[in-house]
Amino acid sequence: MIISKNVLLNELKRHYKDHYFINRIDIYRHVVFCELKTPSLHCAVEISEDLSIELVFRNETSRIKFSEFFGFNFMTGNRLHPTLELDSVFSIKSKKLENNHDLLWYLDEIFGACIRVEKDILSRLSVIEKSLCQINNSTLLSLRNQVFLNMGEFMAERLLSMKETLMKISQDKLSIARFGDGEITLMTTRRSLTFQKSNWSLTQELQDICQQNNSNSLLVCMPGLMIENPWWAEYWTKHWYQCKFLLSKQCILGDSFITRPEAFYKYGNAMVNLWKDLWDGKKACFVTGISSKMNVSHFMFDNLSDSKHIYSLPANAYDEINELVEKCIASSDIDVFLIALGPTGTVLASRLAKLGYWALDIGHLNNSYDTVFNNMPTPEKL
C-alpha cells in the first residue's frame, strides 16, 4: 500500500485533531510524523509513503522509561512496520496494513501503549508523592511538638498570665512593649508587612528591646503558645528558636494578648476593670496613625480626665520615629501615653520608658472590646 504524504498528513490531522497529547502533525523530508508529548514522555511516530513506521524518542529520559516499562531495550529510533518485531512487546496483534483504517488502528495501538507508560509513571509518582507527604507531615509534627515542649519549658519560668500582666503593670507602673506576629516577623526576617516595610534599624531596635535585661520601667510582652490555634502553631514552628535566642536575658515576660479579644473572652469585665484602673482620672496622650481604628471616645477611655492626640503616618510610621519621640516629649502635663502604632508603637513605648515616661502599647484594645462585648468583627477584619 502506497499513500502520498499530503493525503496521509490530512488523514492524520483529521483523526487526531482532538487527541490531548498529540501536539504536532507535520511533514519532515520524506516522512509524516505525529509527535506525542505528555508530562513525562516525548516521542514521535514517523510514517513514510510506503507505510514504513518508526517510533522515535525525542529525549533519553523517554527512551529509558519505555525500556523500563516494557522490559525491552529500545533504541532512539525503532522500526515498527513492516518488520512487526515490536508488536509483541506492545501486545499488538500483528496484521498487514492494507488500507487507511488499518493504519489508523495500528497508530492508535502505538499511542495507546505510550499512554499506558504515562499512566504508570503518574501512578508511581502518586505513590512517591503520598510517601513524601507522609514523611513531611510526620517530620513537621515531630518538629512542632519539639517546639511546643521547648517553648513551654522556656515560658513556664517567665510568661505571666494576661491577668498577672496587667496586675504587674499596675503595681510597678510599667510601660509595655508588645510583640505580635508582625513585630516578630520584622525582628527575625527581612520580610515587610502591608503597613510597615522591612527596615534594618527597626529590626535592630526590636531585637535590642528583646535582648535587654528586665528594666524597672518596661515589660516586654510576647504571645503565648496558642497550641490550639493552627495559624500560631505553624508560626511558632518557624520563628520560635530565633525568638528564644533573643529573649534569653528576659526573666519575666508579659502576655501580649492582653489587648486582644482572647483577654476579654477569658476574663470578661474583670479585664475591662484592670485596664481602666490604669488610667482612671489621668491625662492621656493617644499616639496613632492617621485614619486609625483607635476610638478615643470609646467606653474603655471614658474615665480619663483629659486626652490629647498625636498622629503619625498610616503606614511605615517608623520613618518618623524620632519626630514622634520629640512630639511626645513636647506634650506637657501628660500622665500616660496610649499607643496604637504597630511595630513602631512597640519601639516608641520602649524609647519613652527609657526617658522616664509611662507608655502603654495598647494596640487594638477598644476594637477587641467591641469584638467580645458588642459582637463586632475582629480587629483585623475592620
XYZ file of C-alpha atoms in Angstrom:
382
model
C 0.000 0.000 0.000
C 1.337 3.404 -1.008
C -0.146 6.711 0.184
C 1.028 10.234 -0.580
C 2.454 12.353 2.220
C -0.158 15.088 1.838
C -3.062 12.651 1.864
C -1.546 10.937 4.921
C -0.979 14.285 6.622
C -4.592 15.346 6.188
C -5.890 11.971 7.309
C -3.804 12.023 10.483
C -4.759 15.619 11.318
C -8.422 14.745 10.948
C -8.147 11.595 13.029
C -6.081 13.094 15.852
C -7.411 16.651 15.946
C -8.876 16.148 19.453
C -6.107 13.982 20.891
C -4.885 15.674 24.069
C -1.251 14.538 23.907
C -0.538 14.683 20.174
C 0.746 18.204 19.867
C 2.114 18.262 16.321
C 1.493 16.517 12.995
C 3.629 17.610 10.047
C 5.882 16.583 7.150
C 9.638 16.413 7.505
C 11.607 15.404 4.417
C 10.265 12.033 3.312
C 8.037 11.224 6.323
C 4.876 12.387 8.050
C 5.280 12.478 11.803
C 2.878 12.534 14.753
C 4.531 13.940 17.857
C 3.229 12.903 21.263
C 4.146 14.897 24.341
C 2.936 14.133 27.847
C 4.204 15.495 31.178
C 6.679 12.580 31.260
C 7.233 11.452 27.647
C 8.270 12.977 24.348
C 8.283 10.777 21.258
C 7.055 10.647 17.677
C 5.791 8.112 15.170
C 7.177 8.655 11.649
C 5.350 7.214 8.630
C 6.735 7.114 5.087
C 4.687 6.814 1.892
C 5.308 3.064 1.702
C 3.973 2.790 5.302
C 7.303 2.131 6.924
C 6.665 3.165 10.511
C 9.260 4.116 13.097
C 8.990 5.083 16.784
C 11.483 7.838 17.657
C 12.247 9.095 21.155
C 12.895 12.813 21.400
C 14.954 12.518 24.582
C 16.860 9.887 26.529
C 14.537 10.040 29.514
C 11.587 8.906 27.404
C 13.599 6.029 25.901
C 14.638 4.807 29.356
C 11.086 4.989 30.727
C 9.764 2.974 27.771
C 12.509 0.395 28.210
C 11.770 0.027 31.935
C 8.022 -0.303 31.438
C 8.124 -2.871 28.599
C 11.289 -4.684 29.694
C 12.846 -4.113 26.297
C 15.940 -2.148 25.338
C 14.562 0.449 22.921
C 16.877 2.453 20.699
C 16.439 6.145 19.888
C 14.767 5.064 16.621
C 12.793 1.788 16.410
C 11.302 0.239 13.251
C 7.716 -0.884 13.900
C 6.395 -1.703 10.447
C 6.703 -3.678 8.246
C 9.084 -5.716 10.461
C 6.370 -6.255 13.161
C 9.151 -7.294 15.579
C 7.891 -4.969 18.333
C 4.208 -5.874 18.067
C 4.578 -8.495 20.770
C 6.370 -6.016 23.018
C 3.399 -3.639 22.741
C 0.901 -6.537 22.871
C -0.418 -5.630 19.415
C -1.960 -8.277 17.225
C 0.205 -8.360 14.088
C -1.544 -7.880 10.783
C -0.783 -6.460 7.383
C -1.767 -2.838 6.860
C -3.912 -2.825 3.733
C -5.819 0.469 3.997
C -6.135 3.714 5.894
C -8.365 2.119 8.500
C -5.677 -0.471 9.277
C -3.026 2.236 9.524
C -5.041 4.367 11.938
C -5.855 1.316 14.035
C -2.148 0.471 14.251
C -1.171 4.021 15.215
C -3.914 4.085 17.853
C -2.395 0.939 19.353
C 1.076 2.506 19.462
C -0.187 5.721 21.033
C -2.243 3.660 23.463
C 0.979 1.939 24.545
C 2.529 5.371 25.114
C -0.406 6.402 27.310
C -0.014 3.214 29.354
C 3.587 4.192 30.050
C 2.481 7.692 31.069
C -0.218 6.333 33.407
C 2.299 4.008 35.006
C 4.696 6.897 35.585
C 1.932 9.034 37.084
C 0.839 6.156 39.297
C 4.389 5.703 40.597
C 4.744 9.432 41.125
C 1.479 9.458 43.045
C 2.766 6.732 45.375
C 6.035 8.623 45.842
C 4.149 11.868 46.451
C 1.975 10.233 49.117
C 5.027 8.752 50.794
C 6.820 12.110 50.771
C 3.688 13.795 52.103
C 3.520 11.303 54.973
C 7.198 11.822 55.728
C 6.763 15.601 55.601
C 3.716 15.537 57.883
C 5.460 13.245 60.335
C 8.580 15.423 60.357
C 6.532 18.607 60.762
C 4.516 17.105 63.603
C 7.697 15.997 65.353
C 9.251 19.450 64.918
C 6.077 21.179 66.101
C 5.894 19.024 69.214
C 9.550 19.737 69.902
C 8.918 23.478 69.536
C 5.912 23.351 71.859
C 7.808 21.429 74.525
C 10.786 23.774 74.296
C 8.612 26.863 74.270
C 6.507 25.580 77.152
C 9.583 24.930 79.255
C 11.014 28.381 78.484
C 7.751 30.266 79.024
C 6.773 28.388 82.191
C 9.510 30.245 84.073
C 8.852 33.652 82.501
C 5.454 34.289 80.918
C 2.825 35.923 83.105
C -0.837 35.236 82.509
C -2.866 38.014 80.917
C -4.327 38.950 84.298
C -0.924 38.829 86.005
C 0.493 41.014 83.240
C -1.967 43.833 83.906
C -1.584 43.498 87.658
C 2.190 43.850 87.357
C 1.825 46.876 85.044
C -0.378 48.497 87.677
C 1.696 47.510 90.692
C 5.072 48.640 89.271
C 3.726 51.300 86.861
C 5.489 49.607 83.949
C 5.433 50.641 80.335
C 4.779 47.796 77.895
C 6.295 46.941 74.510
C 4.117 44.289 72.887
C 5.289 41.825 70.253
C 2.833 40.137 67.914
C 3.433 38.182 64.722
C 4.191 41.409 62.813
C 6.904 42.562 65.206
C 8.415 39.082 65.388
C 8.453 38.812 61.590
C 10.213 42.179 61.232
C 12.636 41.210 64.001
C 13.613 37.775 62.680
C 13.301 38.096 58.875
C 13.711 40.624 56.072
C 10.033 40.380 55.142
C 7.886 43.514 55.044
C 4.348 43.895 56.366
C 1.495 45.534 54.463
C 1.742 48.588 56.741
C 5.446 48.557 57.580
C 8.311 47.900 55.214
C 11.313 45.968 56.439
C 13.918 48.296 57.896
C 17.343 47.332 59.235
C 17.200 49.929 62.007
C 13.720 48.802 63.072
C 14.869 45.182 63.125
C 17.795 46.106 65.363
C 15.614 48.123 67.754
C 13.113 45.284 68.100
C 15.955 42.855 68.773
C 17.513 45.214 71.318
C 14.211 45.512 73.193
C 14.027 41.721 73.481
C 17.675 41.328 74.468
C 17.773 43.921 77.238
C 17.733 42.789 80.849
C 14.422 43.338 82.613
C 14.290 47.018 83.499
C 12.332 48.700 86.266
C 10.319 50.652 83.708
C 9.473 48.355 80.739
C 7.747 44.990 80.452
C 8.306 43.135 77.185
C 5.182 41.208 76.139
C 5.080 38.148 73.879
C 2.289 35.886 72.600
C 1.823 32.609 74.429
C 1.893 29.150 72.855
C -1.658 29.161 71.419
C -1.240 25.438 70.633
C -4.948 25.128 69.820
C -4.619 27.710 67.044
C -3.346 26.178 63.752
C -2.064 29.525 62.485
C 0.021 30.186 65.596
C 1.180 26.572 65.705
C 2.666 26.956 62.230
C 4.038 30.412 63.007
C 5.864 29.356 66.165
C 7.298 26.324 64.385
C 9.048 28.744 62.002
C 10.049 31.517 64.402
C 10.316 30.217 67.956
C 14.025 29.379 68.171
C 15.015 32.802 66.830
C 12.769 34.420 69.436
C 14.164 32.246 72.193
C 17.691 33.315 71.344
C 16.712 36.999 71.571
C 14.661 36.559 74.765
C 17.249 34.589 76.738
C 18.038 37.547 79.039
C 14.415 38.204 79.970
C 13.421 36.948 83.424
C 9.768 37.981 83.131
C 7.562 38.401 80.073
C 4.077 39.817 79.841
C 1.393 38.272 77.658
C 0.875 40.438 74.561
C -2.671 39.106 74.172
C -3.830 41.462 76.938
C -5.029 43.779 74.133
C -6.662 41.025 72.084
C -10.214 39.613 72.201
C -8.844 36.500 73.952
C -8.237 38.551 77.109
C -11.843 39.718 77.281
C -13.188 36.282 76.389
C -11.244 34.744 79.264
C -11.660 37.348 82.000
C -14.692 39.348 80.888
C -15.377 42.562 82.824
C -12.501 41.839 85.193
C -10.120 42.555 82.312
C -12.047 45.722 81.442
C -11.671 46.978 85.007
C -7.962 46.134 85.172
C -7.344 48.168 82.049
C -9.497 51.160 83.002
C -7.978 51.301 86.503
C -4.576 52.003 84.926
C -5.627 55.409 83.605
C -8.561 56.243 85.849
C -8.645 60.027 86.297
C -5.390 60.503 84.379
C -4.428 62.686 81.423
C -3.520 60.635 78.371
C -1.944 61.293 75.010
C -3.046 58.924 72.250
C -0.405 58.183 69.596
C -1.924 56.584 66.496
C -1.738 56.601 62.732
C -3.952 58.856 60.640
C -7.299 57.070 59.981
C -6.510 54.649 62.804
C -9.128 52.257 64.210
C -8.499 53.802 67.617
C -11.630 55.469 69.042
C -10.621 57.874 71.814
C -14.276 58.350 72.745
C -14.686 54.647 73.432
C -16.103 53.337 76.686
C -12.672 51.947 77.580
C -11.333 55.522 77.858
C -14.322 57.367 79.316
C -12.699 57.632 82.752
C -9.760 59.740 81.555
C -9.686 63.245 82.958
C -8.303 64.650 79.716
C -6.729 63.490 76.446
C -4.596 64.750 73.581
C -3.709 63.161 70.256
C -0.512 62.761 68.217
C -0.989 61.430 64.697
C 1.587 59.571 62.657
C 1.792 58.079 59.173
C -0.852 55.429 58.356
C 1.951 53.182 57.023
C 5.703 52.979 57.556
C 5.385 55.089 60.704
C 8.908 54.090 61.744
C 10.186 56.551 59.141
C 9.337 59.324 61.619
C 10.098 57.597 64.908
C 12.498 60.344 66.034
C 9.924 63.063 65.344
C 7.302 61.086 67.276
C 9.558 60.875 70.315
C 10.135 64.646 70.158
C 6.390 65.334 69.879
C 5.716 63.106 72.894
C 8.391 64.839 74.958
C 6.944 68.211 73.967
C 3.465 67.184 75.185
C 3.113 68.790 78.598
C 1.104 67.615 81.580
C 0.609 64.024 80.357
C 0.320 61.059 82.752
C 0.337 58.219 80.242
C 0.905 57.688 76.507
C -1.554 55.235 74.938
C -0.028 53.977 71.710
C -1.594 52.114 68.774
C 1.006 52.201 66.012
C 2.007 48.648 65.124
C 5.730 47.791 65.315
C 6.566 51.495 65.604
C 4.385 51.606 68.723
C 6.469 48.839 70.271
C 9.649 50.841 69.703
C 8.082 54.140 70.788
C 6.884 52.684 74.093
C 10.392 51.378 74.785
C 12.057 54.684 73.952
C 9.630 56.678 76.098
C 10.090 54.272 79.013
C 13.840 54.831 78.873
C 13.202 58.574 79.074
C 11.084 58.157 82.206
C 7.601 58.368 80.634
C 4.766 55.910 81.157
C 3.835 54.420 77.775
C 1.362 51.642 77.101
C 1.319 49.936 73.711
C -2.414 49.124 73.662
C -2.855 48.186 70.002
C -6.444 47.302 69.056
C -7.711 47.379 72.650
C -11.019 49.165 72.018
C -11.693 47.051 68.882
C -11.031 43.863 70.850
C -13.532 45.005 73.474
C -16.112 45.556 70.720
C -15.457 42.097 69.292
C -16.355 40.433 72.589
C -18.974 42.719 74.115
C -20.599 44.292 71.047
C -20.381 41.355 68.633
C -18.228 43.320 66.190
C -15.702 41.770 63.747
C -12.188 41.026 64.971
C -9.752 43.970 64.649
C -8.086 42.529 61.513
C -11.419 42.433 59.691
C -12.330 46.070 60.319
